[in-house]
Short mmCIF file of C-alpha atoms in Angstrom, two decimals:
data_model
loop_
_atom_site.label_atom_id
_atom_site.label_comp_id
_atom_site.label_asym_id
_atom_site.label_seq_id
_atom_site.Cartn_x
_atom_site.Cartn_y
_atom_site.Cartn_z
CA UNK A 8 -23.93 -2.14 5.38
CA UNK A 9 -23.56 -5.52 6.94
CA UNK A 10 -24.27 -8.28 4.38
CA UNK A 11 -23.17 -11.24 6.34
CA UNK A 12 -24.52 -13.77 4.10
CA UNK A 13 -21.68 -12.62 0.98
CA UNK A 14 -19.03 -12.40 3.31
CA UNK A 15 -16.12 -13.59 1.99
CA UNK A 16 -13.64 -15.53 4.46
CA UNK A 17 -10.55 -13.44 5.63
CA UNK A 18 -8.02 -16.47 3.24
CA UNK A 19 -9.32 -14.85 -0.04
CA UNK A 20 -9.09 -11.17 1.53
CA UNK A 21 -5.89 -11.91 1.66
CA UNK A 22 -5.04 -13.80 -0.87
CA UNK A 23 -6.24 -10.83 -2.89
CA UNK A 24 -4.38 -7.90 -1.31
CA UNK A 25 -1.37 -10.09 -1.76
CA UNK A 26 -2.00 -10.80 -5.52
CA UNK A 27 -1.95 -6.99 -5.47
CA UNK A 28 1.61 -6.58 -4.06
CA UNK A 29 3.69 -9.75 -5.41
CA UNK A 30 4.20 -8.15 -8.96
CA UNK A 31 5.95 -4.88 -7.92
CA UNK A 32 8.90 -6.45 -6.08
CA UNK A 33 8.97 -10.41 -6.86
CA UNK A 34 11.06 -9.32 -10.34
CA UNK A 35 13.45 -7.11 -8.52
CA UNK A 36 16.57 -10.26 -8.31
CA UNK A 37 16.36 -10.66 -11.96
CA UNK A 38 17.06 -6.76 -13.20
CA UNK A 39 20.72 -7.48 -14.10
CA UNK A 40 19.43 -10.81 -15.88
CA UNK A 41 16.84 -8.64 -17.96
CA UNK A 42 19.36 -5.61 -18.45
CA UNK A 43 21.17 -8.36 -20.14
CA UNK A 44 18.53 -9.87 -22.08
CA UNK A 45 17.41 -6.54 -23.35
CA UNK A 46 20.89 -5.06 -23.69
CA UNK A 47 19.03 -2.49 -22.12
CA UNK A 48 20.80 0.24 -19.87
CA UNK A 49 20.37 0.70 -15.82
CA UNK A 50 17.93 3.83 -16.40
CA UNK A 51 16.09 1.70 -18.96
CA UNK A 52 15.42 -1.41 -17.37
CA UNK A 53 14.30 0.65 -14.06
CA UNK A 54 11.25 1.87 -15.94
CA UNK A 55 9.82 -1.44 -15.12
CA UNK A 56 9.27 -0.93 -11.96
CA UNK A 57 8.76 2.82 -12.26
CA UNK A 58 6.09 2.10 -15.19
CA UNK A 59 4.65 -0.23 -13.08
CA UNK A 60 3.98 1.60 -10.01
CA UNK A 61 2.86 5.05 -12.17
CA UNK A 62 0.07 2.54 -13.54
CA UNK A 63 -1.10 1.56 -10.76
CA UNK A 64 -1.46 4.51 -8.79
CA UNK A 65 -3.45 5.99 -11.89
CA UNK A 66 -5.64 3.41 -12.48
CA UNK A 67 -6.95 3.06 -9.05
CA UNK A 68 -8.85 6.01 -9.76
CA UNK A 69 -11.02 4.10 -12.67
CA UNK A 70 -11.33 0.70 -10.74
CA UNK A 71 -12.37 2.07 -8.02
CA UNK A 72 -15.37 4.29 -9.34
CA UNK A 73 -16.16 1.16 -11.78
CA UNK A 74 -16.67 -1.38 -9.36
CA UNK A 75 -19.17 1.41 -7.58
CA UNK A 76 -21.26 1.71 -10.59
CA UNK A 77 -20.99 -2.31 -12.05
CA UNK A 78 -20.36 -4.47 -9.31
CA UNK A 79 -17.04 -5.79 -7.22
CA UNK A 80 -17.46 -9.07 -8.36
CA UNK A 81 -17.29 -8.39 -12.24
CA UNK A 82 -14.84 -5.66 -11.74
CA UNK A 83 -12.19 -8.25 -9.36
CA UNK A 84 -12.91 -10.99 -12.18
CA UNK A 85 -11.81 -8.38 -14.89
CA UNK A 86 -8.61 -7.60 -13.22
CA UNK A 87 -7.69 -10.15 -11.66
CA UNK A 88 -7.85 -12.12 -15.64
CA UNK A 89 -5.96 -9.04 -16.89
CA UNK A 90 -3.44 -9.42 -14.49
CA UNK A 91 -2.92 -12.90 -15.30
CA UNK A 92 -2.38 -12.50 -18.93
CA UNK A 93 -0.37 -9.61 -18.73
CA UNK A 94 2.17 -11.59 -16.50
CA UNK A 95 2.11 -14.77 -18.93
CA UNK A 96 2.80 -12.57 -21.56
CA UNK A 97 5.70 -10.17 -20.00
CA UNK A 98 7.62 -13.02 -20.07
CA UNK A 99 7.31 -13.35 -24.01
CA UNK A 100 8.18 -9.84 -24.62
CA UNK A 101 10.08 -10.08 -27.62
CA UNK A 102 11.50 -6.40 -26.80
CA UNK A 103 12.05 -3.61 -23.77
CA UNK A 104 9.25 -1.57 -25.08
CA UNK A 105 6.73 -4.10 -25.28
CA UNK A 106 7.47 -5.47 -21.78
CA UNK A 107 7.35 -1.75 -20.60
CA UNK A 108 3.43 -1.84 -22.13
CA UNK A 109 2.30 -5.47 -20.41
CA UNK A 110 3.86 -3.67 -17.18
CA UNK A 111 1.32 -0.99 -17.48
CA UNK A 112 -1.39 -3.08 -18.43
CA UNK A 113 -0.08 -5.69 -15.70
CA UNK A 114 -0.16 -2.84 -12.96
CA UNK A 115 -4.33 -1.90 -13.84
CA UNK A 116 -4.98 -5.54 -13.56
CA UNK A 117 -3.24 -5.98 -9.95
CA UNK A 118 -4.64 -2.56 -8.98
CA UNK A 119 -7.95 -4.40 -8.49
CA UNK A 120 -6.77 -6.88 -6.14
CA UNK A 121 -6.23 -3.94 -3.38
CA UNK A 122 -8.66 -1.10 -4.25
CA UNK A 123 -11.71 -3.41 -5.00
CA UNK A 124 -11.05 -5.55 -1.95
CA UNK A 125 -11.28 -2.63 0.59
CA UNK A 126 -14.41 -1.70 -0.86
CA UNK A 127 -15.79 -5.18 -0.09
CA UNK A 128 -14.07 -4.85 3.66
CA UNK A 129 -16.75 -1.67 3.76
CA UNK A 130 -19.73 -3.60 2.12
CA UNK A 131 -19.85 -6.33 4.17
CA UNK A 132 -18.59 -5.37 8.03
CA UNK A 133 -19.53 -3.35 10.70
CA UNK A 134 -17.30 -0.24 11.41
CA UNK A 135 -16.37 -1.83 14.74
CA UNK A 136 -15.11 -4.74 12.18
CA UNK A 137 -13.81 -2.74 9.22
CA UNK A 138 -10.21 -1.97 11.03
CA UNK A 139 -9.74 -5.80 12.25
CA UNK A 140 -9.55 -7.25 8.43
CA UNK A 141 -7.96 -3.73 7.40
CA UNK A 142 -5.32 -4.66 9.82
CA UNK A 143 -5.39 -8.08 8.57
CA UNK A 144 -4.53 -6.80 4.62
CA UNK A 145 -2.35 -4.34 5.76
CA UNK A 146 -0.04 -7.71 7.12
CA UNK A 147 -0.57 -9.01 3.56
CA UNK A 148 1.35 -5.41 2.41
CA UNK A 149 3.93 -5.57 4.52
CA UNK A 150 4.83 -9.19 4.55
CA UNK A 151 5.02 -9.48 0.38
CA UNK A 152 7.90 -6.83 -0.08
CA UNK A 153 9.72 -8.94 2.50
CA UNK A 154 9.16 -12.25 0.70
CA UNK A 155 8.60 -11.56 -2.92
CA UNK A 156 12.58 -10.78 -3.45
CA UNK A 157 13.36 -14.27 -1.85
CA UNK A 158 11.25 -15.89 -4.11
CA UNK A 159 12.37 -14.20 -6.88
CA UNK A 160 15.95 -14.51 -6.09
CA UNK A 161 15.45 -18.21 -6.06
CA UNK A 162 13.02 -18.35 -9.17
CA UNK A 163 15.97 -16.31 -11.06
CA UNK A 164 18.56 -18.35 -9.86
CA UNK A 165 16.50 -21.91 -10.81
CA UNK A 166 14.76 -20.75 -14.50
CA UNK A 167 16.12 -17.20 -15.11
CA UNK A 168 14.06 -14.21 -15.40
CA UNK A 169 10.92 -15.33 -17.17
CA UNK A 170 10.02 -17.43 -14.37
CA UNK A 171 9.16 -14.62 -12.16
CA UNK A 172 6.77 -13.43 -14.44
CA UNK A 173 5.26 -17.18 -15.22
CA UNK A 174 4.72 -16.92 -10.96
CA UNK A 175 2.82 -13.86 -10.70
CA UNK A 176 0.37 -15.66 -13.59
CA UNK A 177 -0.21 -18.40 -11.63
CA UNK A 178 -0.40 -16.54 -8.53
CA UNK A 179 -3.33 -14.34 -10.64
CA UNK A 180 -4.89 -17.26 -12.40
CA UNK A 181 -5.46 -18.99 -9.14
CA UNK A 182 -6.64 -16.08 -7.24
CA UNK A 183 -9.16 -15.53 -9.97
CA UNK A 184 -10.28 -18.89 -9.67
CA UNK A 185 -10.59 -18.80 -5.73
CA UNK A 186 -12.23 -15.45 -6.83
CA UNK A 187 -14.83 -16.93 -9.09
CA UNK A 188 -15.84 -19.70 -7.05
CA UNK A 189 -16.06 -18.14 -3.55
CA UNK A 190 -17.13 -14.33 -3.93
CA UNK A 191 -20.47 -13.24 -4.30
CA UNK A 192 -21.46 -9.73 -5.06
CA UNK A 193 -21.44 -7.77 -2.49
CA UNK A 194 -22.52 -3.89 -4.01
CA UNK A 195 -26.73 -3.83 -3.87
CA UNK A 196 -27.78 -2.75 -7.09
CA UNK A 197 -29.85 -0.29 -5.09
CA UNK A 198 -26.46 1.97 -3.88
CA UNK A 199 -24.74 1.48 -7.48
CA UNK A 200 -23.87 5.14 -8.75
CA UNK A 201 -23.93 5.36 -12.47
CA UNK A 202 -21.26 4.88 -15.28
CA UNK A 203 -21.10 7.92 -16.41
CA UNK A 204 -18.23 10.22 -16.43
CA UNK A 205 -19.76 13.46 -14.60
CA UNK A 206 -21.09 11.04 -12.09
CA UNK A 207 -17.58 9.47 -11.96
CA UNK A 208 -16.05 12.72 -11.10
CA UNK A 209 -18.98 13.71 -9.15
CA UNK A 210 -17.82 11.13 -6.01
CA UNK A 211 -14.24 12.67 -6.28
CA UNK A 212 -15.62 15.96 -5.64
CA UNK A 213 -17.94 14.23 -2.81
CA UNK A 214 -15.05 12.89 -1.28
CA UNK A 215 -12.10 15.54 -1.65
CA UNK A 216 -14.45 17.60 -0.11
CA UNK A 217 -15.35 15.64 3.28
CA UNK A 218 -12.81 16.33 5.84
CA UNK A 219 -12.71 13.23 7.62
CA UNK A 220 -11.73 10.92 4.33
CA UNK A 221 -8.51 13.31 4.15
CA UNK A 222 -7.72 12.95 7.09
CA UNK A 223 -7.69 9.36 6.62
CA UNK A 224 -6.29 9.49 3.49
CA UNK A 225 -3.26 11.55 4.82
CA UNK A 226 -2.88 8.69 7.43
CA UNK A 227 -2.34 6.48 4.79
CA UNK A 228 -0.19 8.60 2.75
CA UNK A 229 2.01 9.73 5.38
CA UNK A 230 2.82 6.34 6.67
CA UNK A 231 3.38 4.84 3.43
CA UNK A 232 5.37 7.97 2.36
CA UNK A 233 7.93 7.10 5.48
CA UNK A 234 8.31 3.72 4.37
CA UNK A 235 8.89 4.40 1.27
CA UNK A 236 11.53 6.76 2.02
CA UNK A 237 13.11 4.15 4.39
CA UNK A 238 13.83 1.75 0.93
CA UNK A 239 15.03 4.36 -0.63
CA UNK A 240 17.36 6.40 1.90
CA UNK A 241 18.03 3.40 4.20
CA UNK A 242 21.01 1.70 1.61
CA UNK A 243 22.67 4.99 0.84
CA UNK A 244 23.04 5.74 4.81
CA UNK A 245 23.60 2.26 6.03
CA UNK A 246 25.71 0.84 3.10
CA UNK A 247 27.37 3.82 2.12
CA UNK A 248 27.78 5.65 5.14
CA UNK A 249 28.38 2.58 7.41
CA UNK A 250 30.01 -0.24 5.36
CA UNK A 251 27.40 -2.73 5.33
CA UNK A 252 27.22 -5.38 2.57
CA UNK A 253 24.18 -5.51 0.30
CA UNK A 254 23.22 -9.13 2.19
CA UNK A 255 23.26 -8.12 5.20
CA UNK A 256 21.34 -4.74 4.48
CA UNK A 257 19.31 -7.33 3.32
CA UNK A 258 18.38 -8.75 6.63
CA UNK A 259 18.45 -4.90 8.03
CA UNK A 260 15.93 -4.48 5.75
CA UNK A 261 13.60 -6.53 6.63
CA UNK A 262 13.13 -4.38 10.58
CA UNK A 263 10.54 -1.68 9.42
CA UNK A 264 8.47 -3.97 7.38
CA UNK A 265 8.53 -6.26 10.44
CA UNK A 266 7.37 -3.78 13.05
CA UNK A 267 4.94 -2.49 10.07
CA UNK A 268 3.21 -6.51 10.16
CA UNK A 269 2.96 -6.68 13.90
CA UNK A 270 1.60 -3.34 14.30
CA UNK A 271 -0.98 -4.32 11.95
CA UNK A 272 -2.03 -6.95 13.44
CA UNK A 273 -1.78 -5.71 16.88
CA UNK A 274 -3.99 -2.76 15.59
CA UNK A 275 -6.25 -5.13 14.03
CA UNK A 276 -7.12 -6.33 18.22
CA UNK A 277 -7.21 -2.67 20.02
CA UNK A 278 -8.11 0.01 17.31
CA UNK A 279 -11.95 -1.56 17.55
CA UNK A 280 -11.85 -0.76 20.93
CA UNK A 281 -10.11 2.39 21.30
CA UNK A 282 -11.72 3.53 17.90
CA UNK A 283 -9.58 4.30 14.65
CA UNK A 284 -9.48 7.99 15.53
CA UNK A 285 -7.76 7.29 19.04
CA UNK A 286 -6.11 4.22 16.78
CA UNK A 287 -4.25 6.40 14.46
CA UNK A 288 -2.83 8.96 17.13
CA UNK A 289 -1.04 6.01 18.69
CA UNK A 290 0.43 5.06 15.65
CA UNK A 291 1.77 8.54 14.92
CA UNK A 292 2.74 8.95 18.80
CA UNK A 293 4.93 5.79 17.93
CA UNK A 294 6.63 6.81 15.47
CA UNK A 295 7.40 9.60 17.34
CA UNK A 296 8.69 7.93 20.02
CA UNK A 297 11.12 5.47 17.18
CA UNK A 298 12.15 7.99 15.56
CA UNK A 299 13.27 10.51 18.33
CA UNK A 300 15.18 7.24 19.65
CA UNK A 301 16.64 6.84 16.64
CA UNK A 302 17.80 10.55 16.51
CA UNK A 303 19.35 10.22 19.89
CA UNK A 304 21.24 6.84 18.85
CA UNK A 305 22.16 8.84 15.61
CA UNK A 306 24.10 11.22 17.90
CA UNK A 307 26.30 8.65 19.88
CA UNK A 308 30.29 8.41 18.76
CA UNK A 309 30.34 4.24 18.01
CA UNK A 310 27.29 3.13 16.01
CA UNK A 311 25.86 -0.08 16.05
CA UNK A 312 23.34 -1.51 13.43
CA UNK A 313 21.33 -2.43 16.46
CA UNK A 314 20.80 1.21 16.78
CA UNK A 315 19.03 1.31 13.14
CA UNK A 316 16.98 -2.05 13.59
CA UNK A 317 15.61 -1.55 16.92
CA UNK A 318 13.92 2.13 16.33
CA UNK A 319 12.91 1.17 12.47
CA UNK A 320 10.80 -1.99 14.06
CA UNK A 321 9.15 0.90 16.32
CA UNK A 322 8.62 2.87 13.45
CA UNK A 323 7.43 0.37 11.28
CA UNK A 324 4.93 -0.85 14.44
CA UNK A 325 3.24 2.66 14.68
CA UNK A 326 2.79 2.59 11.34
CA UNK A 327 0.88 -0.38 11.07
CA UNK A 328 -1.26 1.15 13.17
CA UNK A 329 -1.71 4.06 11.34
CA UNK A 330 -2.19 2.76 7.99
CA UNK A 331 -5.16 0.15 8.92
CA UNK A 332 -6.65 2.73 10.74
CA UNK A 333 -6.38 5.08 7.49
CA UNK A 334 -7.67 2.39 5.49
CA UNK A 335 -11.02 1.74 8.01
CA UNK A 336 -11.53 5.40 8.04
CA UNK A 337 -11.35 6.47 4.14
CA UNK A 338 -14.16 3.51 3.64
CA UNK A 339 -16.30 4.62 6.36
CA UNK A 340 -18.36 6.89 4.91
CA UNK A 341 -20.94 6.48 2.22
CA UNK A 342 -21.21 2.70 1.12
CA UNK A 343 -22.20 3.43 -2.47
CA UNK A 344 -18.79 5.32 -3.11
CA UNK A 345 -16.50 3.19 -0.85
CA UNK A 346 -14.42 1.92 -4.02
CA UNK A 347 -14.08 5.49 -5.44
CA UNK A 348 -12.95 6.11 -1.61
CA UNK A 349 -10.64 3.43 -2.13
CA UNK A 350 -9.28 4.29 -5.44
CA UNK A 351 -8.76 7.73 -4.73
CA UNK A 352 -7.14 7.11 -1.09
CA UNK A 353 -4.26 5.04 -2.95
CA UNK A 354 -3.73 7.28 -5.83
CA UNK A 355 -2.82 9.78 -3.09
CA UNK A 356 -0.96 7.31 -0.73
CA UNK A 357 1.03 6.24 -4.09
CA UNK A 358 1.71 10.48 -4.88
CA UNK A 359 2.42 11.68 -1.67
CA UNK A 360 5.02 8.55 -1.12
CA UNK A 361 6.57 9.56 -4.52
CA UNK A 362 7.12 13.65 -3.73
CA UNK A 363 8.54 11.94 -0.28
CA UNK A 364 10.98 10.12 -2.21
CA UNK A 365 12.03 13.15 -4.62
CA UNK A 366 12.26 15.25 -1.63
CA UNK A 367 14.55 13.28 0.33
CA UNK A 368 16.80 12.98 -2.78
CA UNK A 369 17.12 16.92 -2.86
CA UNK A 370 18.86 16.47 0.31
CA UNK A 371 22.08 15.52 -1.85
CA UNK A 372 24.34 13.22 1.02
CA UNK A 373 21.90 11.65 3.30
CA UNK A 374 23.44 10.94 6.13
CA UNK A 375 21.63 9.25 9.53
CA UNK A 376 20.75 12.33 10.88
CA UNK A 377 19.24 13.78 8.10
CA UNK A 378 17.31 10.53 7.06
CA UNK A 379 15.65 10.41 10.58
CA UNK A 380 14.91 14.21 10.66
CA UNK A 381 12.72 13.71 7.51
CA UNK A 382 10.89 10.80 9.54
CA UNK A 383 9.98 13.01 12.16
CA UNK A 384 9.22 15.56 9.84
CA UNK A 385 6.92 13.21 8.32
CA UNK A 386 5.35 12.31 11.48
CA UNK A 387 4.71 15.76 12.81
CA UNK A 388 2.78 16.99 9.34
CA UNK A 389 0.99 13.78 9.70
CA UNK A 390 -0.19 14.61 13.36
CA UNK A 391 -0.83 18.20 12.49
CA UNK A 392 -2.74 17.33 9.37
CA UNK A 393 -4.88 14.50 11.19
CA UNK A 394 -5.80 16.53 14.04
CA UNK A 395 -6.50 19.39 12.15
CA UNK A 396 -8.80 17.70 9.71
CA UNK A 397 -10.55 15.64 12.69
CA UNK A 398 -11.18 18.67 14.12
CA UNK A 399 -12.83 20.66 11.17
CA UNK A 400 -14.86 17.52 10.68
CA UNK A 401 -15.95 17.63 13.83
CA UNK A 402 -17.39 21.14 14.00
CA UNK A 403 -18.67 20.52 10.53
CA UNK A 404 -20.57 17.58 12.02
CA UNK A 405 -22.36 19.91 14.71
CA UNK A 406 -23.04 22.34 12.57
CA UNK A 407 -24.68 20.42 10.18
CA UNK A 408 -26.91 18.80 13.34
CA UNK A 409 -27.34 22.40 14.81
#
């Protein structure tokens, strides 16, 4: 579907994938200050961000299959208000528990910004088009997680801890307004699915059954599942293992989600030429390449950090690549189910990234080597999976035409 004439400008795509992101990380400097506030213990006090993120991989699954039966518009304008109020008001929260409840409520709000905006990526551009502005929001991902804790830091340091969550309102309220005044609708009533629940769970069945949208999905998942394990292993190896101070892991830090924003963009160029298929298999032929580097480095007597930031940029680059070219794919297919293709795509990416994590942790000591084996390992069951599902889809395809 190509409805040029409700196309919204690339600014407010953005703009809303980033509302999406800022509220899971921005608050992250101020966790001692609210431990204190709360008197609230270590374990406690994490459940805001764990709370947080459980929310919104859950309730992508609704927004998604909403905005295919109501509307984007309505659906974004919902959200994006809910997300705005539940910010204002975490930073009232009289108590832990209460706070713990706006998070949740906070995370279905910001949901909306991600899962409902890929759906209008689908509605209004061509496939060629679909992975250039995929690429473009998938910048927007990784560029917030590299900001949001500097902001935050500074907010915390300037106001204290309530002053992150007065941000992310404003940053809601005004992308509701840019929302209000400058998107249209762009879901036809004509391709709107219905509101009820057997319908609802009729396009998950549609879509869990269609090879090519797992494939996609696993792209996404997969990718998102490495960086993910990255944050979490990277401090224990590089700090503990290594001696590296918190600030400067800081900066270290910062090397995948780089490479992850410059793949994306550079994806965002060649992966409409080369197609998102082709697109993907670079990406994951990347981060091959990265991480067997890395494992060689790994091996040498003297370590330098260099060793770490040079491969994780590489990484982080072929992902970018493989996560817009996820997203393009999973919304390719039927336009009248692309948010429930959207929703359902990120409750896996968010799922799969979370086992990743636990699994990792099983490992006990992480050392280097062990961190970058489960990279590769990553990698390869990515490849294997993609090709494997491309493949089925493909002689699916020509039987169906036969």
């Amino acid at each position: 579907m190509n409805q040029s004439a409700f196309r919204p400008g690339v600014g407010l795509l953005i703009l809303l994938t980033a509302t999406s992101q800022i509220a899971a990380v921005i608050h992250t400097p101020s966790i001692p200050a609210m431990a204190k506030a709360f008197e609230a213990d270590p374990l406690s006090i994490q459940l805001v961000m764990t709370l947080y993120l459980i929310g919104y991989a859950v309730a992508q699954l609704v927004v998604g299959s909403l905005s295919d039966a109501v509307g984007r518009r309505p659906v974004m304008l919902f959200g994006l208000a809910l997300f705005g109020v539940a910010s204002v008001a975490c930073a009232f929260a009289p108590n832990i528990e209460i706070l713990f409840g706006l998070r949740l409520v906070q995370a279905v709000g910001a949901c909306t910004g991600l899962v409902v905006t890929r759906a209008i990526v689908r509605d209004c551009f061509e496939a060629s088009q679909t992975t250039r502005y995929m690429g473009y929001l998938g910048m927007a991902i990784g560029l917030m997680p590299m900001l949001s804790p500097s902001v935050g830091g500074i907010l915390q340091s300037l106001f204290g801890w309530q002053a992150n969550f007065l941000a992310m309102g404003v940053v809601g309220f005004g992308a509701l307004l840019a929302t209000s005044y400058s998107l249209s609708e762009t879901l036809p009533d004509a391709v709107r699915r219905p509101t009820v629940p057997l319908s609802l769970l009729r396009g998950f069945r549609d879509l869990i059954v269609q090879p090519s949208f797992l494939a996609y999905s696993s792209c996404m998942a997969i990718s998102t599942a490495i960086f993910f394990v990255y944050l979490s292993a990277g401090p224990l190896v590089i700090q503990g293992d290594y001696g590296v101070t918190p600030a400067v892991y800081g900066l270290v830090a910062m090397s995948m989600p780089s490479g992850f924003i410059f793949g994306n963009f550079i994806s965002s160029r060649v992966s409409p030429i080369i197609g998102i298929e082709r697109g993907a298999i670079l990406g994951y032929l990347i981060n091959l390449i990265g991480g067997g580097v890395l494992l060689m480095l790994a091996n040498l007597p003297n370590f330098h950090l260099a060793y770490f930031i040079l491969p994780s940029v590489v990484i982080g680059f072929g992902g970018g690549f493989v996560t817009s070219c996820g997203f393009a794919g999973v919304v390719q297919g039927d336009p009248s189910v692309a948010g429930t293709a959207s929703g359902l795509s990120g409750f896996l990416q968010m799922a799969i990234s979370a086992l990743a994590t636990v699994a990792v942790g099983l490992i006990g000591h992480v050392t280097l080597m062990s961190y970058t084996a489960f990279q590769l390992a990553l990698t390869v069951l990515g490849i294997v999976i993609f090709v494997g599902l491309v493949q089925i889809d493909a002689i699916r395809k020509r039987r169906i035409s036969a």
